Every structure is written in structure tokens, then in C-alpha cells.
Short mmCIF file of C-alpha atoms in Angstrom, two decimals:
data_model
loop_
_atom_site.label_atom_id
_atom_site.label_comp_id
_atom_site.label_asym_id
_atom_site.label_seq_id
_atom_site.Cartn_x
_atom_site.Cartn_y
_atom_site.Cartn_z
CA UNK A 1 16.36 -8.49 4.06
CA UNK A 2 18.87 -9.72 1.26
CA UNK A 3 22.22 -10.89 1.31
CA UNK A 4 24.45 -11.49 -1.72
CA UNK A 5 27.99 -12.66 -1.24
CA UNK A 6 29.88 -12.50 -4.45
CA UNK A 7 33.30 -14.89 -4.11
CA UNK A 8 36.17 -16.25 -6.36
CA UNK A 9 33.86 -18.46 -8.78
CA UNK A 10 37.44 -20.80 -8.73
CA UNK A 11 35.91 -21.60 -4.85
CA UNK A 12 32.62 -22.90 -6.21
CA UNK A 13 30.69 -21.50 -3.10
CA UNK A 14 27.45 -20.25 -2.44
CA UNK A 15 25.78 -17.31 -3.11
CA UNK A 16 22.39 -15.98 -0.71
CA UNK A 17 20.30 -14.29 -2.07
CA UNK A 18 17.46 -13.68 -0.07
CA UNK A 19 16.95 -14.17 3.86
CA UNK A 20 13.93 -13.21 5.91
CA UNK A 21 12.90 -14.33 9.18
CA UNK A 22 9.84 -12.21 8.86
CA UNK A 23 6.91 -14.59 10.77
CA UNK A 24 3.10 -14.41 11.41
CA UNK A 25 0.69 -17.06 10.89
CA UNK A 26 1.23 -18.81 7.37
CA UNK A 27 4.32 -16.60 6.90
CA UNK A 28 7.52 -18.71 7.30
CA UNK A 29 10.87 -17.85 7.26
CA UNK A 30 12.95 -19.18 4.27
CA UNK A 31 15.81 -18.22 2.36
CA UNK A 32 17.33 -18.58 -1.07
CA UNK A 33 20.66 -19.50 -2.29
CA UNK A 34 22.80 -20.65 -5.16
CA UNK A 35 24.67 -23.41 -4.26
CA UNK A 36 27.43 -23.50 -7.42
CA UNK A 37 29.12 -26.56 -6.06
CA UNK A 38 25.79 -29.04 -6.34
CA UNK A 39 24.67 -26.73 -9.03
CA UNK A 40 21.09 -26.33 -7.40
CA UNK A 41 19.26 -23.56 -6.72
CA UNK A 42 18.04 -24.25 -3.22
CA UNK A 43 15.08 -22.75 -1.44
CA UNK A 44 15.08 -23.67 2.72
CA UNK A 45 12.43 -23.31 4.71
CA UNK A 46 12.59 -23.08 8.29
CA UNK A 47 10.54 -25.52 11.28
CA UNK A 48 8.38 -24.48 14.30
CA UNK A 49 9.98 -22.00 16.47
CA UNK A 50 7.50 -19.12 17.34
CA UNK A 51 4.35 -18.80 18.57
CA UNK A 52 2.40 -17.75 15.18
CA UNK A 53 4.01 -20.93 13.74
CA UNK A 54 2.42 -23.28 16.21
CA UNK A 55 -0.73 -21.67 15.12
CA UNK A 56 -0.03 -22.61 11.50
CA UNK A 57 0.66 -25.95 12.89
CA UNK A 58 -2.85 -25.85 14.37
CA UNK A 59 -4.81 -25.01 11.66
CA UNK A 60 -4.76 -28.41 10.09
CA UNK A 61 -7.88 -28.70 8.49
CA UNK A 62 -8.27 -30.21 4.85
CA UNK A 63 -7.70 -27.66 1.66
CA UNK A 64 -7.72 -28.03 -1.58
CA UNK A 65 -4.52 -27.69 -3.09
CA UNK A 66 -4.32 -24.48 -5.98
CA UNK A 67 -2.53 -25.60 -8.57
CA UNK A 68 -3.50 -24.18 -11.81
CA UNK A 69 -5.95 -26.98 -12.80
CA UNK A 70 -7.21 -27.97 -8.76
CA UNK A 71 -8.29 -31.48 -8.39
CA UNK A 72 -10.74 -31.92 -5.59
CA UNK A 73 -8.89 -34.88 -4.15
CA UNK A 74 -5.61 -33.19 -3.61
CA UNK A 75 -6.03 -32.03 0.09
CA UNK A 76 -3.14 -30.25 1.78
CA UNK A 77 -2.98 -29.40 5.70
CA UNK A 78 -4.80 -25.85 5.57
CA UNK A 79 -2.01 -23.79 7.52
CA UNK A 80 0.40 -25.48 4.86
CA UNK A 81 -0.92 -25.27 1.69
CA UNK A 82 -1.21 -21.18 3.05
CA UNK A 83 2.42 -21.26 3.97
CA UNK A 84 3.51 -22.51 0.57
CA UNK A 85 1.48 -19.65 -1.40
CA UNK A 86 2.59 -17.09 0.62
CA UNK A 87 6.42 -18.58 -0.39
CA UNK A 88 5.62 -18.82 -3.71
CA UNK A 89 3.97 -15.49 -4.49
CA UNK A 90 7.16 -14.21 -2.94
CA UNK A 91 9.71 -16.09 -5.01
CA UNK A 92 7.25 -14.68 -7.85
CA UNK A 93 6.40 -11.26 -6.90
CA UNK A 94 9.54 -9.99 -5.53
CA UNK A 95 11.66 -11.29 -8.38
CA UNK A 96 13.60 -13.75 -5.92
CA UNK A 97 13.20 -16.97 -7.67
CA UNK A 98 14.59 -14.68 -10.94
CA UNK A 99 17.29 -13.27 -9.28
CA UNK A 100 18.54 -17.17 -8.51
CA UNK A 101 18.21 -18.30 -11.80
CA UNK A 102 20.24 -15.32 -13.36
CA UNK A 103 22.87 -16.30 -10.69
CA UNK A 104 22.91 -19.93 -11.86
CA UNK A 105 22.80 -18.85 -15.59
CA UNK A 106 26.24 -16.87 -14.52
CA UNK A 107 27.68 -20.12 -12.43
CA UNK A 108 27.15 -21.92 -15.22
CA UNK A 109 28.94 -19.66 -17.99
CA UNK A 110 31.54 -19.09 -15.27
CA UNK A 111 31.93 -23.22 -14.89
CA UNK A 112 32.16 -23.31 -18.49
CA UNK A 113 35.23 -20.41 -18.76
CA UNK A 114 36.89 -22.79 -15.78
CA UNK A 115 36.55 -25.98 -17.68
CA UNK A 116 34.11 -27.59 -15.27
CA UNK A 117 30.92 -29.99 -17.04
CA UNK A 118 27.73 -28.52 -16.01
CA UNK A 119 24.35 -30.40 -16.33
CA UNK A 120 23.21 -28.92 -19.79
CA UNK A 121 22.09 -25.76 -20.82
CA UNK A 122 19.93 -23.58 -18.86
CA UNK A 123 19.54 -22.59 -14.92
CA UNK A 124 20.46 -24.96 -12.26
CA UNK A 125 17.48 -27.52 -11.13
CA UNK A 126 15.49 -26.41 -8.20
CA UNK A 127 15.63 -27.74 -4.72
CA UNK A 128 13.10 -27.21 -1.97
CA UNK A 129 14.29 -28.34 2.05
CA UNK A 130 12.84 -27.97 5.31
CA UNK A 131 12.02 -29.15 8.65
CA UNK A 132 8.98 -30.01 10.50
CA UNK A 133 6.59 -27.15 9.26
CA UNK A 134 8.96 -25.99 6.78
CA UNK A 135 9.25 -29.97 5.31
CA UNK A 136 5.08 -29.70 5.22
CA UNK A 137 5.53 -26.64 3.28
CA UNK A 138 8.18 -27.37 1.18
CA UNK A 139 6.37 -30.12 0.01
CA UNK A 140 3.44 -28.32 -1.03
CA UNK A 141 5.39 -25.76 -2.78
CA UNK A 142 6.87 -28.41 -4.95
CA UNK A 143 3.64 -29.38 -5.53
CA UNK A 144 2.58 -25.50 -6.48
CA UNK A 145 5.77 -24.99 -8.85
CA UNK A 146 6.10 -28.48 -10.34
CA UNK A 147 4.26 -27.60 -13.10
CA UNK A 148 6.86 -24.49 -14.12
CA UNK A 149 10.02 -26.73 -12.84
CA UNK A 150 9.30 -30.17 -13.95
CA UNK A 151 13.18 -31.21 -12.93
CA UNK A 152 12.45 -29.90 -9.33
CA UNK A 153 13.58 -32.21 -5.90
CA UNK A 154 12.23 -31.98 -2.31
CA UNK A 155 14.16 -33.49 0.43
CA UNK A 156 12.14 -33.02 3.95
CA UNK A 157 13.01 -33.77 7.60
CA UNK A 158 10.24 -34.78 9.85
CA UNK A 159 7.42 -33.97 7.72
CA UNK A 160 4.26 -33.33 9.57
CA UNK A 161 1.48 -36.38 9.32
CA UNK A 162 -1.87 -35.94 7.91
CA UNK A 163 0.02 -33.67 5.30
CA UNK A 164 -1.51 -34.90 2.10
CA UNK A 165 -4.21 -36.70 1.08
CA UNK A 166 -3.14 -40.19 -0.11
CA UNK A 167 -3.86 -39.24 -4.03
CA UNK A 168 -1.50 -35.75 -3.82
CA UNK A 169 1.04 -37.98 -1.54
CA UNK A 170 1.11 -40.19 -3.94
CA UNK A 171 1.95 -37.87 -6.55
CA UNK A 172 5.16 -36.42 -4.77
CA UNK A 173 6.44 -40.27 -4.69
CA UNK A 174 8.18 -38.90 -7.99
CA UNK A 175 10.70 -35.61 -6.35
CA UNK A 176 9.98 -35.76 -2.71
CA UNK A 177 12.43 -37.78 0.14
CA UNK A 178 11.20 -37.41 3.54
CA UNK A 179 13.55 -38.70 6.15
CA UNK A 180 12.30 -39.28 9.60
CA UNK A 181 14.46 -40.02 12.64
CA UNK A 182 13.17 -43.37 15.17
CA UNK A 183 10.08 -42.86 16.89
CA UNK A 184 9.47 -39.37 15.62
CA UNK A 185 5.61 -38.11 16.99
CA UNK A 186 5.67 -35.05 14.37
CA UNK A 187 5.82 -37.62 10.99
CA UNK A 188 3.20 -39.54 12.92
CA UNK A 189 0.48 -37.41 14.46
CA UNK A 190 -2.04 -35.82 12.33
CA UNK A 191 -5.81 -34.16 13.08
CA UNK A 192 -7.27 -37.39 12.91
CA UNK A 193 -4.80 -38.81 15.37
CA UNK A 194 -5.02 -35.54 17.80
CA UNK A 195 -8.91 -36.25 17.85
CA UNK A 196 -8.56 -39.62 18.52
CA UNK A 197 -6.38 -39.31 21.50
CA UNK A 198 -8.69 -35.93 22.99
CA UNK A 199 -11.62 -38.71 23.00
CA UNK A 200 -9.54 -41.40 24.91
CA UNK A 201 -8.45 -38.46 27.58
CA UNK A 202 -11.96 -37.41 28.01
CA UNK A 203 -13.16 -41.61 28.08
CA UNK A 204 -10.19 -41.89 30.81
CA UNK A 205 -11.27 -38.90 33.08
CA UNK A 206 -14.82 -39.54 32.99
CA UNK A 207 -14.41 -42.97 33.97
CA UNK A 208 -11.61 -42.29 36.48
CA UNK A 209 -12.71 -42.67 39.96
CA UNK A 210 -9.71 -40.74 41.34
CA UNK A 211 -10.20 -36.53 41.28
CA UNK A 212 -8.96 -34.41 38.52
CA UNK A 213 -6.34 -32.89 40.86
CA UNK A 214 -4.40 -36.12 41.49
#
């Protein structure tokens, strides 16, 4: 499904140009837009909702990440790293990402004709946002298309832990901000941590001299 709302450049609002909240497991919603007054194409990608995103969620094993050249010790949470191809090849395949750009290219000419001061030549810098899954995604698809937009940001809200391994986390020090609210459990709890606490339960019931029903 795609939207495009075309309104008096003078405004400096946004145009969307591509919504889906097509889901299944490591398919997430996201949509694109062009936001003319920040001059940044943005790409948002939404958090856990359904049932085949908890399963993404789930599947939290270690993968390699595939960037053109893969290093073996950039690791990205399996369901994830899936998530963020199936984004990308998207953006790619379906001529989305293109469509953005050529709307920027025409913000920019239009900001020009106004007397505004753009950023330089060229399309406006890429932006990648999300929220719990989408933040985990949304980092490893700035990971994915760093290479093609050097001059890309990620800003991410409650991204998941055990996300990265601590070499590719280390990496996105450079364009990603994570910002996590208190005592958040998603930014905290990872595989390692889930196994962890399914040992102590089992410990605590076996020893337990109470019954299970209780």
C-alpha cells in the first residue's frame, strides 16, 4: 500500500511514500517518508504488536551479519538481522528507497526556488527509527546500508538486549542513539539472560518443598 501526499512546498511538510503493515515472521511493518522540514529521508519501523512478531522476537539466536564483506565477529539477533534484509531488499527491489530520494532531490530544488539553505547538493541524509523490535532492526539495517549511505543516523527506542555482538555494537557507536526509559526489561534481557533465569526457575521448583499448584 502507498500513500503520497503532495502539499504547498511553502508548508515544508511531509510527504509518505510508502506504508505497509503487511506482517509474518521477519516481515515488519515500516514506512517511508520525506520529511522536507528536517530535510531527512526517514525510514520507521514499527515494535512488537502481533503474534508472528513475538516469534521474531524469539528467534534470537546469533547470525552473522551480511554485509557485503561479512566479518565473522559481527553477530546480529537472528530474527533481526532477517527483519532488516527483508526491509532492505524492499527499499531496493520495489524502488522505494528511489522514489524518496527523487522526492528529496525535488524538496531540495523547491527549497532552493523559496530561498531556503539546504545541506549541500544531493538527496537528503537518511534516517532509520524504531521501537523495541523495530529499534533492533533498524539498527541492523543501518548496519546493512551504511556502506551505500555513509551520512546515515539511527535513533532507537528500547532496543532489544543481546542485539549485537560487542565488536558490531561497537561499530554503530558512530550513527546510532538508543534511548531507553528507567528500568526498561526489553534494553536489558537478552538469550543469555532468558537462559539464565529458566535455570534459576527450574533450581527454585526442584528445591521447593511446597507443590507446584501453590
Amino acid at each position: 500500500m502507498t500513500h503520497m501526499y503532495k502539499q504547498d512546498r511553502s508548508r515544508r511538510t511531509i510527504d509518505i511514500v510508502y506504508v505497509t503493515a503487511h506482517v509474518d515472521v521477519t516481515q515488519t511493518p515500516f514506512c517511508v517518508a520525506v520529511d522536507h522540514s528536517r530535510s531527512r529521508i526517514v525510514v520507521a519501523i514499527r515494535g512488537t504488536i502481533s503474534m508472528q512478531d513475538i516469534l521474531t522476537d524469539l528467534n534470537a539466536e546469533a547470525e552473522i551479519i551480511p554485509i557485503s564483506k561479512p566479518r565473522e565477529d559481527w553477530l546480529g539477533h537472528k530474527g533481526m538481522v532477517q527483519a532488516a534484509v527483508y526491509i532492505r531488499n524492499k527499499l531496493k527491489e520495489e524502488g522505494i528507497l528511489k522514489e524518496a530520494i527523487e522526492k528529496s532531490t525535488e524538496g531540495m530544488k523547491g527549497d532552493e526556488e523559496a530561498g531556503f539553505q539546504g545541506e549541500g547538493q544531493g538527496a537528503y541524509p537518511l534516517v532509520l527509527v524504531g521501537h523495541s523490535l523495530g529499534a533492533g532492526t533498524a539498527v541492523i539495517l543501518a548496519i546493512l546500508m551504511r556502506e551505500e549511505f555513509p551520512d546515515l543516523e539511527a535513533f532507537v527506542y528500547s532496543p532489544p538486549g543481546g542485539l549485537l555482538s560487542l565488536s558490531a555494537a561497537k561499530y554503530t557507536q558512530e550513527f546510532c542513539t538508543s534511548v531507553i526509559l528507567g528500568k526498561d526489561v526489553v534494553a536489558r534481557i537478552g538469550l543469555s539472560q532468558m537462559e539464565v533465569l529458566r535455570a534459576d526457575l527450574l533450581n527454585v521448583l526442584t528445591r521447593s518443598r511446597e507443590t507446584k499448584v501453590e
